[in-house]
Structure formats: structure tokens, C-alpha cells
């Protein structure tokens, strides 16, 4: 009940308070979780490191530099056991941001819960398990779309029977907006993904026809909310109404409870700025309003980024600050006393209807292509996101889209928030990776290898025979199979996949003064004797490709020949490509915090190949101290989020190539 003209009624219950967290080791992350829960957090949101998300152990070649950087490494049941030490899983609501390896991490979670004596039917929480958006924006996919969708539906079918309180899939539009999606694209691409999953589930027959509406009711969503909070709030109202429409008309769901749009949210991190980072506190609060003000479209769970995430990893205090923001809005204001304050507003209704009409048109376009998977494989969705992000960046570069402290009101006092010895961020120590490697080796030595071999054989058979993957995965977890072994076994059955980059047809010519840079490219190319060639590479497991894509597009628009092969390349592959393609400059994009190790590896390999005359530039979320260290090692230039004028970066690249050419001559 809520307040009416007759007086106040019982307050609504607040949403679940979460903080997206995890780093370094399972033990350190457990300490962080228990501290956050003690401060009033009411649910957990687990961030896994990139090797865990992509199915590698810490000692794998591709894991180099990535262990414990963007989340917690979970290599086996022992790590999962440590991660939730003294946290009763039967009473906890746990969200796990995990996709390609979702069946495996859920299996480890179940095995840990079994050890605690938990009743599986009481376990509540969410596995993100949305692989389609990984092909579009976040990049932690592993397998091709068809087997990936099968793994998603395996989790949905198994949890329906065994863990009825679990949300087996979180259709995730959050990362679509982080990749530049407009509100209409976020609406339509996310809903198209949900339709693809449910169509696949229905066609597979794993759930009886009469029970299908209940399975629909377990699908949840995870959204984003940006600074245009009126539009974002209207987007959420449009989401609720369109989802109700789809459930009723496409799937015949009659019970209103199963048509509810249940969603969690993390507000926008894309708009957080490195410059004047204290302003981000206000941005986060404003963005949160979009998902809590409208009762009819209010989030079930909210997690907020910290003010310093454009600088690096947040510290416990920074996460506490964001948690307190939620608690103050929920408990100190009268927000939860009232019915929906926007019902009856003609302006809001007009905006919601306009968003719905545009989203329906886009949904029909995707449906006519054959659905979301076809739109991924044809690179249609990816191209749309790259174009939208190019337009967003163009607006910031020209000043049409004002960002306070970045392109307007840039005069500032020094911020005391980032002035301490730690630079205002948490840094993962370099020794974490070495220790993780030793621990996983010791784990393998201590287990029953015959039991492991038998479990992997059954896992392989289940994958090959189209049996549900969950029971074999749980059995494998309990005998000590590692994340890398699970991932390798399924790679051998399903193969690996490289998604379209979306760069090929994404050219734009407006933003910035391209004419001057084009003239410089022509002049330098003439001196070099051929077209200036620029390799854009993403070493390691970081799949956030938005920046690399925009750099590749702008370089091509400036007249350079661009080599860009997408995400997840080893330093060896990047150096080999640079030598074989005879490039003039290498640009490395690294957002996972693994820049020191990966850049060092690339530079060492260039020297070994006799190609250390090729200049290297690096972009990413890089602290000043690390930037100085890389320049001392030989990096020609370092760019961070404050360097938003892409055309200026292109001018630098041309000068660097020209100077290198003069030295070589």
C-alpha cells in the first residue's frame, strides 16, 4: 500500500541494495562482502575476473596480466567455498555477472551451497546468462551463438525444476548502453534477446507447455540508466508495458504475475568522468532517480558505481559512499510512501508511447531478419551500436552534448578525493597472479585425478549428446574440476567464435576537423612511400571494445589503413600481425587494469622480433604513475578517458608515425 488522499498507508519495501564487487582473491572478496553486508547491503553482486568469465585458469597464456583485476578469480570449488565463507547462501540473494561460463559458476555455487547444507529450492539470486549482448558489447563470449543459446536454456530448464526461486537469466541491456545504445536500441535489442531465448526454450520442449508461463515469469532484466533521467524513466515505463505486451500476445501468458517486468539496475558508468571526478557523485544520484521514482517501473535491485570508476577500482569507502546514497533515498525521503507520481501525466505518456512505437518498429526489423541471433551474426546490431556511439562521441567533441568538467566549465580546483598516496583507487598487487597460479597447481595435485577424468568424460558426452549440461557440471565441480578444464572441454565440443567488429561499415565524417588530419596523413604517407598503416589491438581478455572500435573508425576516416581484428588477442598475435602487416604504429586498448603486464609483454616481443622501431601507443583506464612507467619502457603516448577528442589523438598518431619514419630513414 502507499499514501493516498485519505492519509498515509504502509510504506513500500525498498529495493535490494547491492554493490558490484570482487577483486584480487576469493578471501579478499569475502572480506569485502561481509563488510558491505554489515553496512546494510541486502544482496550480493559478484564481479568475476576475466579468466573466470571466459573459462581459463590463472596459469593459461591468455590469463596473463588479467588475474584478479576486474573481479574475483574462481578457479574451482575451493575458491567458491572461500568466497562465501560465513555467508549463509540459503538466506542470501546473490547476483552473478557471468555469461559464457554461467552454467559452470552456478554449478560451483550449488556445490558450495550443498556443502553448507542449504536447501536448493530456497536459493535465490540471479545468473546474468545473457550471451547475445556479449557478442555486441562486453565481449566475454566463448562459443558460437547456437551452442551458447543451448547452454542458456539448459540453465533455465534446470533451475525451473530444481531452484524455483532463482532467476536463471538476466536479459542485460546495461552493456548495450555502455556501448552507445540509444534508449530505443536498448529497449528493442534487449527485448529481441528475451524473445530469442524464450522462442528457443519453447521450441526445445524442456519445459511442459502448461508450465511455460511460469518459466517466462522467471526471466528478469538488468538495465542501465543515464543522465537524461526523464527519458530514462520513460524508457523503464516503456519496458514494463512492452514486456507485458510480448508475454501476453506472443506467449499467451494470462497470469499478470508472470508478465511483470522484473529488473535490476546499475546506473551508467560510461558517463563517469576522469576530469573533476567529484562531479560523478551527482551523476550517480541523478541516474538512480530514473529507476526508483516511478513506482510502476521501479527496480527490484539497484547497484551503483562509485565516483572513481573512471580512475580505477573503487576502495571499500567508495563503495560505502554509493551504498549510503541508496539508503538515504530509501529511508530518509518519503519516496516509498506514495503511488506512482507520474500516472496521468500527458507529457510522460507521450514520451513513453513514442519510445514504444519506435521500439516496436525496430523489433519488427530484427524479427524480419530472423531474430536477434541472425541480427548478431549479420553484424546489424553491432553496426548500429558503433554508429550510435560514434554519434554520441561526436556530440561531446563538438560541444553539442555538454559534459561538465570535460567540454564545459573545465576550470577547476584540484580534487582532494584523488590526492592520497593511493591516488584515490584500489590497486590489485602484481603478486596476486603468481599466487593464484601456485594455488591452482596445488589444487590439481591434491584431487582424485581418476574422478576428475570421469567427470570430464561425462561432461563432454553431455555436450555432444545434447543432454542438459547442469548435472554433469555440478558433479564436475564436486570432484575438483577447474574453470579452465570445464571451458576447454566445451571448447573442444562446440568450438570458439569471433564476433563481427562492426567497424567495417561504421564510417563517419562529421566529428572534429578531419580535413587537417587527412592532409597530414597524405603528407606522411608520401614520405613513408605507402599508406600510413595503424594496427589497433586488444591484448588479453578485456572484451570492452567500444574505445578500440571508435579509434579504428576514426583512423580509417582520417585516411589511414587500419588493421583491427577484434578482441582477445595474445601479445604474440599482435606482434606477429604488426610484423606481417608491416604497420607503422601499434595502438593497444586495455581497460581491465592489466596494462602494465600486457604492454611490457608486447614491447619485449617487438624487441625480440627486431621490430622495436614500431612505435606503440596505449589507451585505457590508466593511473598517472602507470603511464609514466610505460613511457619509461618505450611507449610513445598514453591516452585515458580525459582524452576525448579522437581527432586530436589521430593527429598525434600521424606525428608519431612521421617521426618514426624519419628515424628509420
XYZ file of C-alpha atoms in Angstrom:
665
model
C 0.000 0.000 0.000
C 1.069 3.597 -0.477
C -0.087 7.026 0.555
C -3.350 8.366 -0.859
C -5.501 11.392 -0.320
C -7.041 9.597 2.673
C -3.713 9.521 4.505
C -0.549 7.515 4.581
C -0.637 3.743 4.360
C 2.125 1.213 4.852
C 5.369 2.194 3.135
C 6.564 0.174 0.159
C 9.519 -2.068 0.805
C 12.784 -0.691 -0.576
C 14.583 -2.376 -3.418
C 17.535 -4.703 -2.786
C 20.753 -2.736 -2.130
C 23.752 -4.197 -3.923
C 27.335 -3.277 -4.698
C 29.081 -4.869 -7.670
C 32.246 -6.185 -6.064
C 35.107 -8.669 -6.222
C 38.855 -8.397 -6.741
C 42.260 -9.961 -6.113
C 41.362 -13.247 -4.365
C 38.356 -15.111 -3.038
C 39.495 -14.404 0.531
C 39.820 -10.640 -0.042
C 36.463 -10.536 -1.819
C 34.792 -12.467 1.013
C 36.131 -9.899 3.458
C 34.690 -7.129 1.273
C 31.283 -8.850 1.002
C 30.938 -9.392 4.739
C 31.935 -5.777 5.369
C 29.350 -4.481 2.896
C 26.610 -6.674 4.373
C 27.440 -5.345 7.823
C 26.934 -1.801 6.470
C 23.369 -2.574 5.375
C 23.779 -4.039 1.913
C 20.899 -6.507 1.394
C 22.180 -8.576 -1.537
C 25.457 -9.568 -3.172
C 26.585 -8.826 -6.720
C 29.662 -10.824 -7.687
C 32.210 -9.474 -10.150
C 34.396 -12.250 -11.601
C 37.766 -11.672 -13.233
C 38.144 -12.094 -16.977
C 39.793 -15.546 -16.960
C 36.860 -16.860 -14.905
C 34.350 -15.194 -17.230
C 35.936 -16.722 -20.325
C 36.778 -20.182 -19.000
C 40.512 -20.056 -18.299
C 42.625 -20.975 -15.287
C 45.136 -18.425 -13.902
C 48.079 -20.268 -15.478
C 46.676 -20.109 -19.013
C 48.630 -17.976 -21.502
C 45.594 -15.783 -22.185
C 45.112 -15.115 -18.460
C 48.444 -13.318 -18.185
C 48.019 -9.947 -16.522
C 44.272 -10.410 -16.023
C 44.002 -12.463 -12.808
C 42.004 -10.698 -10.089
C 41.952 -7.367 -11.934
C 38.282 -6.654 -12.743
C 36.819 -9.196 -10.352
C 37.469 -12.237 -8.229
C 39.188 -15.330 -9.715
C 37.182 -18.504 -9.108
C 39.062 -21.497 -10.469
C 37.398 -24.341 -8.549
C 35.118 -25.281 -5.664
C 37.741 -24.283 -3.116
C 37.631 -20.690 -4.361
C 33.817 -20.623 -4.313
C 33.858 -22.068 -0.797
C 36.220 -19.313 0.341
C 34.254 -16.607 -1.477
C 31.133 -17.307 0.590
C 32.779 -18.284 3.868
C 30.437 -17.446 6.772
C 27.764 -16.166 4.352
C 24.666 -18.431 4.558
C 23.680 -18.924 0.915
C 20.210 -20.207 1.783
C 19.379 -16.761 3.200
C 21.336 -14.649 0.692
C 20.191 -13.092 -2.591
C 23.220 -13.382 -4.877
C 23.620 -11.898 -8.348
C 26.436 -13.260 -10.500
C 27.527 -11.312 -13.561
C 28.548 -14.343 -15.580
C 27.569 -15.345 -19.099
C 29.531 -17.786 -21.274
C 30.557 -19.796 -18.209
C 27.280 -19.258 -16.317
C 26.425 -22.990 -16.077
C 29.819 -23.626 -14.509
C 29.822 -20.804 -11.956
C 26.253 -21.685 -10.977
C 27.377 -25.309 -10.555
C 30.208 -24.214 -8.260
C 27.739 -22.064 -6.303
C 25.352 -25.003 -5.926
C 28.189 -27.287 -4.823
C 29.229 -24.715 -2.187
C 25.615 -24.357 -1.033
C 25.300 -28.145 -0.778
C 28.363 -28.173 1.471
C 26.631 -25.603 3.689
C 23.605 -27.888 3.907
C 21.408 -25.394 2.066
C 18.077 -26.381 0.554
C 18.497 -25.799 -3.195
C 14.826 -24.866 -3.514
C 15.451 -21.884 -1.221
C 18.478 -20.496 -3.060
C 17.618 -17.087 -4.512
C 19.531 -14.865 -6.844
C 20.404 -14.379 -10.492
C 22.835 -15.556 -13.119
C 23.138 -12.956 -15.862
C 23.466 -15.672 -18.507
C 22.757 -13.302 -21.439
C 25.190 -14.312 -24.144
C 23.726 -12.274 -27.008
C 24.802 -8.920 -25.573
C 28.322 -10.360 -25.105
C 28.650 -10.575 -28.879
C 27.527 -6.943 -29.117
C 29.225 -5.079 -26.313
C 31.001 -6.803 -23.452
C 32.978 -9.459 -25.271
C 33.147 -12.346 -22.772
C 31.592 -14.815 -25.195
C 33.374 -18.113 -25.842
C 31.290 -20.410 -28.035
C 29.304 -19.768 -31.236
C 25.730 -18.478 -30.816
C 23.853 -21.776 -31.262
C 25.608 -23.803 -28.526
C 25.736 -20.696 -26.338
C 21.957 -20.355 -26.529
C 21.664 -24.026 -25.727
C 23.716 -23.540 -22.542
C 21.489 -20.608 -21.589
C 18.342 -22.686 -21.981
C 19.959 -25.588 -20.099
C 20.314 -23.304 -17.079
C 16.740 -22.034 -17.418
C 15.282 -25.545 -17.707
C 17.351 -26.981 -14.842
C 16.693 -24.155 -12.380
C 12.977 -24.235 -13.187
C 12.814 -27.761 -11.760
C 15.481 -27.535 -9.060
C 15.840 -23.903 -7.942
C 12.427 -22.272 -8.380
C 13.423 -19.034 -6.616
C 16.446 -18.485 -8.870
C 16.389 -16.078 -11.831
C 18.250 -18.139 -14.439
C 18.718 -15.303 -16.898
C 19.065 -11.546 -16.631
C 18.448 -10.081 -20.090
C 21.067 -7.367 -19.940
C 20.679 -4.038 -21.673
C 23.173 -2.385 -19.327
C 26.160 -3.098 -21.548
C 24.260 -2.066 -24.666
C 24.012 1.479 -23.325
C 27.652 1.314 -22.258
C 28.401 0.525 -25.918
C 26.484 3.615 -27.023
C 22.927 2.317 -27.488
C 20.112 4.827 -27.704
C 17.053 4.268 -25.470
C 15.187 2.745 -28.420
C 18.081 0.400 -29.175
C 18.335 -0.590 -25.526
C 14.619 -1.380 -25.470
C 14.440 -3.250 -28.750
C 17.742 -5.145 -28.619
C 17.084 -6.366 -25.063
C 13.515 -7.417 -25.796
C 14.637 -9.140 -29.017
C 17.177 -11.073 -26.940
C 14.478 -12.170 -24.474
C 12.272 -13.289 -27.374
C 15.135 -15.297 -28.902
C 15.768 -17.088 -25.597
C 12.109 -17.851 -24.924
C 11.454 -18.982 -28.510
C 14.441 -21.312 -28.229
C 13.266 -22.611 -24.836
C 9.738 -23.198 -26.101
C 10.927 -24.992 -29.241
C 13.234 -27.246 -27.210
C 10.370 -28.678 -25.196
C 12.378 -28.884 -21.964
C 9.503 -27.279 -20.057
C 5.924 -28.616 -20.365
C 3.575 -26.358 -22.304
C 1.314 -25.795 -19.313
C 4.282 -24.671 -17.200
C 5.800 -22.346 -19.785
C 4.180 -19.157 -18.357
C 5.934 -19.803 -15.029
C 9.269 -20.138 -16.850
C 8.560 -16.807 -18.580
C 7.964 -15.334 -15.134
C 11.485 -16.285 -14.004
C 13.158 -14.220 -16.747
C 14.473 -10.961 -15.362
C 16.284 -7.966 -16.828
C 19.312 -5.850 -15.971
C 19.218 -2.314 -17.312
C 21.157 0.930 -17.450
C 20.118 4.477 -16.641
C 21.913 7.553 -17.934
C 21.857 11.261 -17.211
C 18.737 12.134 -19.231
C 16.728 10.797 -16.356
C 13.255 11.793 -17.606
C 13.874 9.891 -20.845
C 15.424 7.028 -18.890
C 12.432 6.832 -16.541
C 10.095 6.814 -19.543
C 12.238 4.067 -21.043
C 11.626 1.953 -17.941
C 7.872 2.505 -18.161
C 8.058 1.542 -21.841
C 9.996 -1.613 -20.917
C 7.275 -2.703 -18.459
C 4.466 -2.109 -20.948
C 6.193 -3.698 -23.950
C 7.219 -6.772 -21.941
C 3.634 -7.222 -20.732
C 2.506 -6.952 -24.365
C 5.047 -9.519 -25.620
C 4.277 -12.010 -22.850
C 0.546 -11.735 -23.465
C 0.482 -11.650 -27.273
C 3.466 -13.801 -28.254
C 3.440 -16.364 -25.462
C -0.171 -16.307 -24.290
C 0.734 -15.653 -20.655
C -2.571 -14.879 -18.917
C -1.437 -14.548 -15.307
C -0.348 -10.954 -14.701
C 2.279 -12.081 -12.163
C 4.272 -13.858 -14.871
C 4.167 -10.835 -17.182
C 5.801 -8.447 -14.716
C 8.953 -6.741 -15.885
C 11.323 -7.598 -13.037
C 14.632 -5.823 -13.286
C 17.789 -4.828 -11.517
C 19.979 -1.925 -12.489
C 23.430 -0.488 -12.372
C 23.359 3.120 -13.413
C 25.568 4.410 -16.173
C 29.338 4.121 -15.848
C 30.000 5.344 -19.403
C 29.237 8.926 -18.386
C 31.531 8.971 -15.350
C 34.465 11.289 -15.973
C 38.141 11.233 -15.124
C 38.145 15.034 -15.072
C 36.628 16.563 -11.925
C 35.658 13.099 -10.709
C 33.832 14.537 -7.687
C 31.042 15.521 -10.115
C 30.322 11.824 -10.614
C 28.607 11.654 -7.218
C 25.830 13.893 -8.534
C 25.640 11.986 -11.797
C 25.149 8.689 -9.967
C 22.362 10.114 -7.788
C 20.516 11.663 -10.740
C 20.774 8.425 -12.718
C 19.387 6.443 -9.779
C 16.263 8.618 -9.733
C 15.295 7.258 -13.148
C 14.821 3.757 -11.740
C 13.308 4.481 -8.332
C 10.969 7.492 -8.779
C 8.273 5.740 -10.835
C 6.653 3.082 -8.633
C 5.154 1.226 -11.598
C 8.623 0.842 -13.139
C 10.781 0.715 -10.010
C 13.856 -1.527 -9.932
C 13.823 -4.653 -7.754
C 17.549 -4.279 -7.075
C 19.955 -1.363 -7.502
C 23.728 -1.298 -7.572
C 25.549 1.977 -8.036
C 29.040 2.556 -9.379
C 31.499 4.544 -7.300
C 32.604 8.106 -8.025
C 36.114 6.997 -9.038
C 35.436 4.190 -11.529
C 36.800 6.296 -14.409
C 40.089 6.310 -12.482
C 40.335 2.648 -11.442
C 38.922 0.141 -8.961
C 36.895 1.602 -6.077
C 38.000 1.151 -2.487
C 35.663 -0.061 0.312
C 34.962 3.543 1.364
C 33.971 4.480 -2.198
C 31.526 1.579 -2.350
C 30.130 2.567 1.047
C 29.508 6.086 -0.263
C 27.368 4.702 -3.097
C 25.532 2.338 -0.732
C 24.712 5.226 1.611
C 23.232 7.116 -1.353
C 20.690 4.331 -1.844
C 19.904 4.097 1.852
C 19.324 7.838 2.213
C 16.911 7.926 -0.740
C 15.057 4.853 0.531
C 14.849 5.694 4.234
C 15.176 9.471 4.668
C 12.812 10.600 1.898
C 9.082 9.919 1.516
C 9.541 8.294 -1.903
C 8.156 4.947 -0.752
C 5.037 6.491 0.804
C 3.268 7.270 -2.467
C 1.694 5.675 -5.508
C 3.231 6.320 -8.921
C 3.688 10.076 -9.125
C 3.783 10.087 -12.946
C 0.456 8.355 -13.614
C -1.815 10.745 -15.502
C 0.980 12.939 -16.842
C 0.287 13.658 -20.510
C 3.929 14.581 -21.163
C 5.226 11.320 -19.697
C 2.591 9.308 -21.562
C 3.550 10.942 -24.883
C 7.227 10.135 -24.366
C 6.528 6.550 -23.305
C 4.273 5.940 -26.319
C 6.867 7.424 -28.686
C 9.568 5.119 -27.302
C 7.247 2.116 -27.574
C 6.337 2.908 -31.199
C 9.994 3.235 -32.230
C 10.955 0.082 -30.326
C 8.145 -1.919 -31.959
C 9.422 -0.849 -35.383
C 12.968 -1.924 -34.520
C 11.716 -5.221 -33.061
C 9.859 -5.937 -36.307
C 13.005 -5.150 -38.309
C 15.003 -7.618 -36.197
C 12.225 -10.225 -36.374
C 12.153 -9.909 -40.179
C 15.903 -10.665 -40.217
C 15.262 -13.924 -38.387
C 15.590 -12.673 -34.813
C 18.329 -11.479 -32.501
C 20.854 -14.209 -33.314
C 20.621 -13.501 -37.042
C 20.970 -9.783 -36.333
C 24.162 -10.532 -34.388
C 25.645 -12.836 -37.000
C 24.978 -10.357 -39.811
C 26.634 -7.653 -37.640
C 23.481 -5.498 -37.976
C 23.155 -4.890 -34.234
C 26.869 -4.297 -33.789
C 26.995 -1.746 -36.615
C 24.030 0.085 -35.118
C 25.791 0.327 -31.748
C 29.077 1.506 -33.280
C 27.210 4.176 -35.253
C 25.279 5.321 -32.178
C 28.436 5.517 -30.094
C 30.192 7.472 -32.843
C 27.342 9.960 -32.814
C 27.483 10.236 -29.013
C 31.226 10.905 -29.057
C 30.829 13.388 -31.893
C 28.361 15.364 -29.793
C 30.854 15.532 -26.909
C 33.721 16.524 -29.211
C 31.751 19.359 -30.823
C 30.259 20.504 -27.523
C 26.681 19.837 -28.631
C 26.420 17.384 -25.724
C 27.655 19.223 -22.644
C 29.665 17.251 -20.095
C 30.527 19.474 -17.161
C 34.246 19.457 -16.408
C 35.056 17.827 -19.756
C 33.973 20.147 -22.567
C 32.457 22.979 -20.499
C 33.335 24.556 -17.153
C 36.721 22.882 -17.198
C 38.419 25.332 -14.822
C 38.764 23.526 -11.512
C 40.407 23.375 -8.140
C 42.497 20.230 -7.550
C 40.325 17.426 -6.206
C 41.341 16.278 -2.715
C 39.491 12.999 -3.292
C 42.246 11.617 -5.502
C 45.151 13.262 -3.710
C 46.128 10.471 -1.305
C 49.019 8.057 -1.632
C 46.743 5.500 -3.300
C 45.634 8.009 -5.945
C 42.038 7.543 -4.851
C 41.725 3.982 -6.152
C 42.316 0.362 -5.192
C 45.250 -1.330 -6.920
C 45.489 -5.109 -7.244
C 49.038 -6.178 -6.277
C 51.124 -7.858 -9.004
C 51.835 -10.867 -6.746
C 48.147 -11.895 -6.821
C 48.546 -13.603 -10.193
C 51.604 -15.635 -9.216
C 49.948 -16.786 -6.022
C 46.796 -17.781 -7.916
C 48.881 -19.861 -10.334
C 50.577 -21.703 -7.478
C 47.243 -22.319 -5.761
C 45.548 -23.792 -8.819
C 48.527 -26.076 -9.418
C 48.348 -27.261 -5.801
C 44.599 -27.829 -6.158
C 45.128 -30.051 -9.203
C 47.808 -32.056 -7.389
C 45.611 -32.726 -4.341
C 42.482 -34.081 -6.040
C 41.440 -37.539 -7.240
C 42.504 -37.407 -10.887
C 40.510 -40.520 -11.845
C 37.324 -38.884 -10.568
C 38.192 -35.703 -12.471
C 38.775 -37.633 -15.704
C 35.456 -39.463 -15.324
C 33.590 -36.218 -14.663
C 35.130 -34.507 -17.697
C 34.274 -37.509 -19.853
C 30.637 -37.282 -18.769
C 30.654 -33.516 -19.325
C 31.970 -33.990 -22.854
C 29.352 -36.638 -23.538
C 26.529 -34.442 -22.265
C 27.693 -31.580 -24.501
C 27.992 -33.894 -27.516
C 24.691 -35.696 -26.907
C 22.659 -32.556 -26.287
C 21.942 -33.548 -22.677
C 21.394 -30.796 -20.125
C 24.821 -29.619 -19.011
C 23.960 -28.764 -15.405
C 24.097 -32.116 -13.589
C 27.427 -33.139 -15.188
C 28.784 -29.675 -14.344
C 27.722 -29.937 -10.693
C 29.326 -33.385 -10.466
C 32.497 -31.988 -12.047
C 32.546 -29.114 -9.548
C 32.316 -31.501 -6.611
C 35.291 -33.646 -7.683
C 37.541 -30.619 -8.231
C 37.401 -29.835 -11.958
C 38.741 -26.346 -12.656
C 37.215 -23.482 -14.607
C 39.823 -23.893 -17.345
C 39.160 -27.615 -17.672
C 35.405 -27.052 -17.949
C 35.967 -24.342 -20.549
C 38.489 -26.386 -22.551
C 36.189 -29.429 -22.641
C 33.296 -27.437 -24.072
C 35.562 -25.549 -26.489
C 36.619 -28.904 -27.899
C 32.957 -29.851 -28.458
C 31.434 -26.529 -29.515
C 34.424 -24.664 -30.971
C 35.224 -20.977 -30.412
C 33.802 -17.877 -32.025
C 34.919 -14.414 -33.111
C 32.059 -11.926 -33.305
C 31.821 -9.227 -36.008
C 33.576 -5.994 -35.010
C 31.030 -3.620 -36.531
C 33.854 -1.375 -37.738
C 33.709 -2.143 -41.452
C 30.671 -0.019 -42.287
C 30.697 2.488 -39.472
C 32.411 5.447 -41.129
C 31.550 8.984 -40.087
C 32.999 12.219 -41.339
C 31.495 14.973 -39.173
C 33.213 14.981 -35.794
C 36.257 17.176 -35.389
C 38.396 18.768 -38.067
C 39.258 15.717 -40.161
C 40.484 17.702 -43.159
C 43.681 18.860 -41.450
C 44.496 15.365 -40.195
C 43.753 13.876 -43.617
C 46.241 16.266 -45.192
C 48.826 15.211 -42.606
C 48.109 11.533 -43.309
C 48.651 12.122 -47.019
C 51.916 14.012 -46.389
C 53.319 11.364 -44.010
C 52.194 8.549 -46.310
C 54.065 10.191 -49.185
C 57.244 10.362 -47.080
C 56.822 6.742 -45.983
C 56.317 5.632 -49.564
C 52.960 3.953 -48.857
C 49.719 4.478 -46.951
C 50.208 5.015 -43.199
C 49.145 1.733 -41.571
C 47.825 1.642 -37.994
C 47.217 -1.568 -36.035
C 44.604 -1.330 -33.266
C 44.929 -4.278 -30.896
C 43.173 -5.523 -27.772
C 45.548 -7.822 -25.899
C 44.377 -10.064 -23.081
C 40.797 -10.950 -22.210
C 39.291 -7.452 -21.987
C 36.230 -7.534 -24.234
C 35.101 -3.921 -23.842
C 35.832 -2.955 -27.421
C 33.945 0.351 -27.716
C 37.037 2.537 -27.463
C 39.110 0.409 -29.813
C 36.288 0.407 -32.364
C 35.944 4.187 -32.266
C 39.707 4.641 -32.648
C 39.733 2.229 -35.601
C 36.793 4.023 -37.247
C 38.301 7.483 -36.758
C 41.723 6.356 -38.020
C 40.148 4.979 -41.160
C 38.075 8.138 -41.644
C 41.305 10.137 -41.400
C 42.733 8.160 -44.310
C 44.906 5.592 -42.557
C 44.928 1.934 -43.444
C 43.636 0.199 -40.325
C 44.276 -3.331 -39.080
C 41.718 -4.299 -36.411
C 40.953 -7.943 -35.703
C 38.730 -7.554 -32.655
C 39.166 -8.634 -29.062
C 41.086 -11.248 -27.102
C 44.462 -11.401 -28.810
C 47.701 -12.518 -27.204
C 50.690 -10.147 -27.262
C 52.352 -12.678 -29.590
C 49.461 -12.473 -32.053
C 49.538 -8.671 -32.009
C 53.288 -8.532 -32.620
C 53.065 -11.153 -35.384
C 50.301 -9.160 -37.076
C 52.314 -5.935 -36.758
C 55.348 -7.542 -38.405
C 53.397 -9.376 -41.112
C 51.263 -6.338 -41.958
C 54.325 -4.051 -41.763
C 52.435 -1.432 -39.759
C 53.769 1.996 -38.828
C 52.103 2.365 -35.402
C 50.554 -0.056 -32.888
C 47.680 1.139 -30.696
C 46.773 -1.008 -27.682
C 43.429 -0.655 -25.897
C 43.305 -2.153 -22.377
C 40.522 -1.364 -19.906
C 40.908 -4.236 -17.444
C 43.809 -2.859 -15.403
C 46.247 -5.365 -16.906
C 48.077 -2.730 -18.956
C 51.483 -2.940 -17.263
C 51.941 -6.684 -17.782
C 50.475 -6.800 -21.296
C 52.265 -3.716 -22.622
C 55.560 -4.972 -21.193
C 54.998 -8.287 -22.986
C 54.255 -6.572 -26.319
C 57.360 -4.367 -26.063
C 59.565 -7.352 -25.188
C 58.232 -9.315 -28.153
C 58.744 -6.388 -30.524
C 62.382 -6.196 -29.422
C 62.807 -9.950 -29.854
C 61.340 -9.700 -33.363
C 63.657 -6.827 -34.287
C 60.621 -4.583 -34.675
C 61.076 -2.240 -31.745
C 61.209 0.654 -34.192
C 57.396 0.396 -34.470
C 56.027 2.967 -32.003
C 53.356 1.839 -29.529
C 50.571 3.996 -28.099
C 48.251 2.816 -25.327
C 44.726 3.758 -24.260
C 42.752 2.720 -21.194
C 41.887 3.473 -17.592
C 45.495 4.078 -16.589
C 46.735 5.856 -13.456
C 49.347 8.580 -13.973
C 52.035 6.534 -12.221
C 51.486 3.612 -14.585
C 51.510 5.943 -17.590
C 54.915 7.280 -16.542
C 56.240 3.751 -16.120
C 55.061 2.691 -19.580
C 56.582 5.756 -21.212
C 59.871 4.958 -19.476
C 59.679 1.487 -21.042
C 59.307 2.992 -24.513
C 55.590 3.658 -25.073
C 55.207 6.717 -27.289
C 51.943 8.058 -25.814
C 49.274 7.108 -23.268
C 45.622 8.143 -23.526
C 42.954 7.954 -20.810
C 39.224 8.851 -20.706
C 40.084 12.560 -20.351
C 41.429 12.450 -23.921
C 38.002 12.539 -25.560
C 38.970 14.392 -28.749
C 39.593 11.418 -31.026
C 40.732 13.567 -33.921
C 43.459 15.060 -31.720
C 44.598 11.522 -30.906
C 44.715 10.783 -34.626
C 46.888 13.858 -35.188
C 49.277 12.549 -32.515
C 49.417 9.120 -34.166
C 50.289 10.702 -37.526
C 53.109 12.739 -35.924
C 54.438 9.679 -34.099
C 54.451 7.675 -37.325
C 56.184 10.523 -39.147
C 58.931 10.847 -36.520
C 59.464 7.076 -36.515
C 59.750 7.121 -40.301
C 62.343 9.897 -40.174
C 64.417 7.958 -37.643
C 64.235 4.823 -39.769
C 65.357 6.770 -42.833
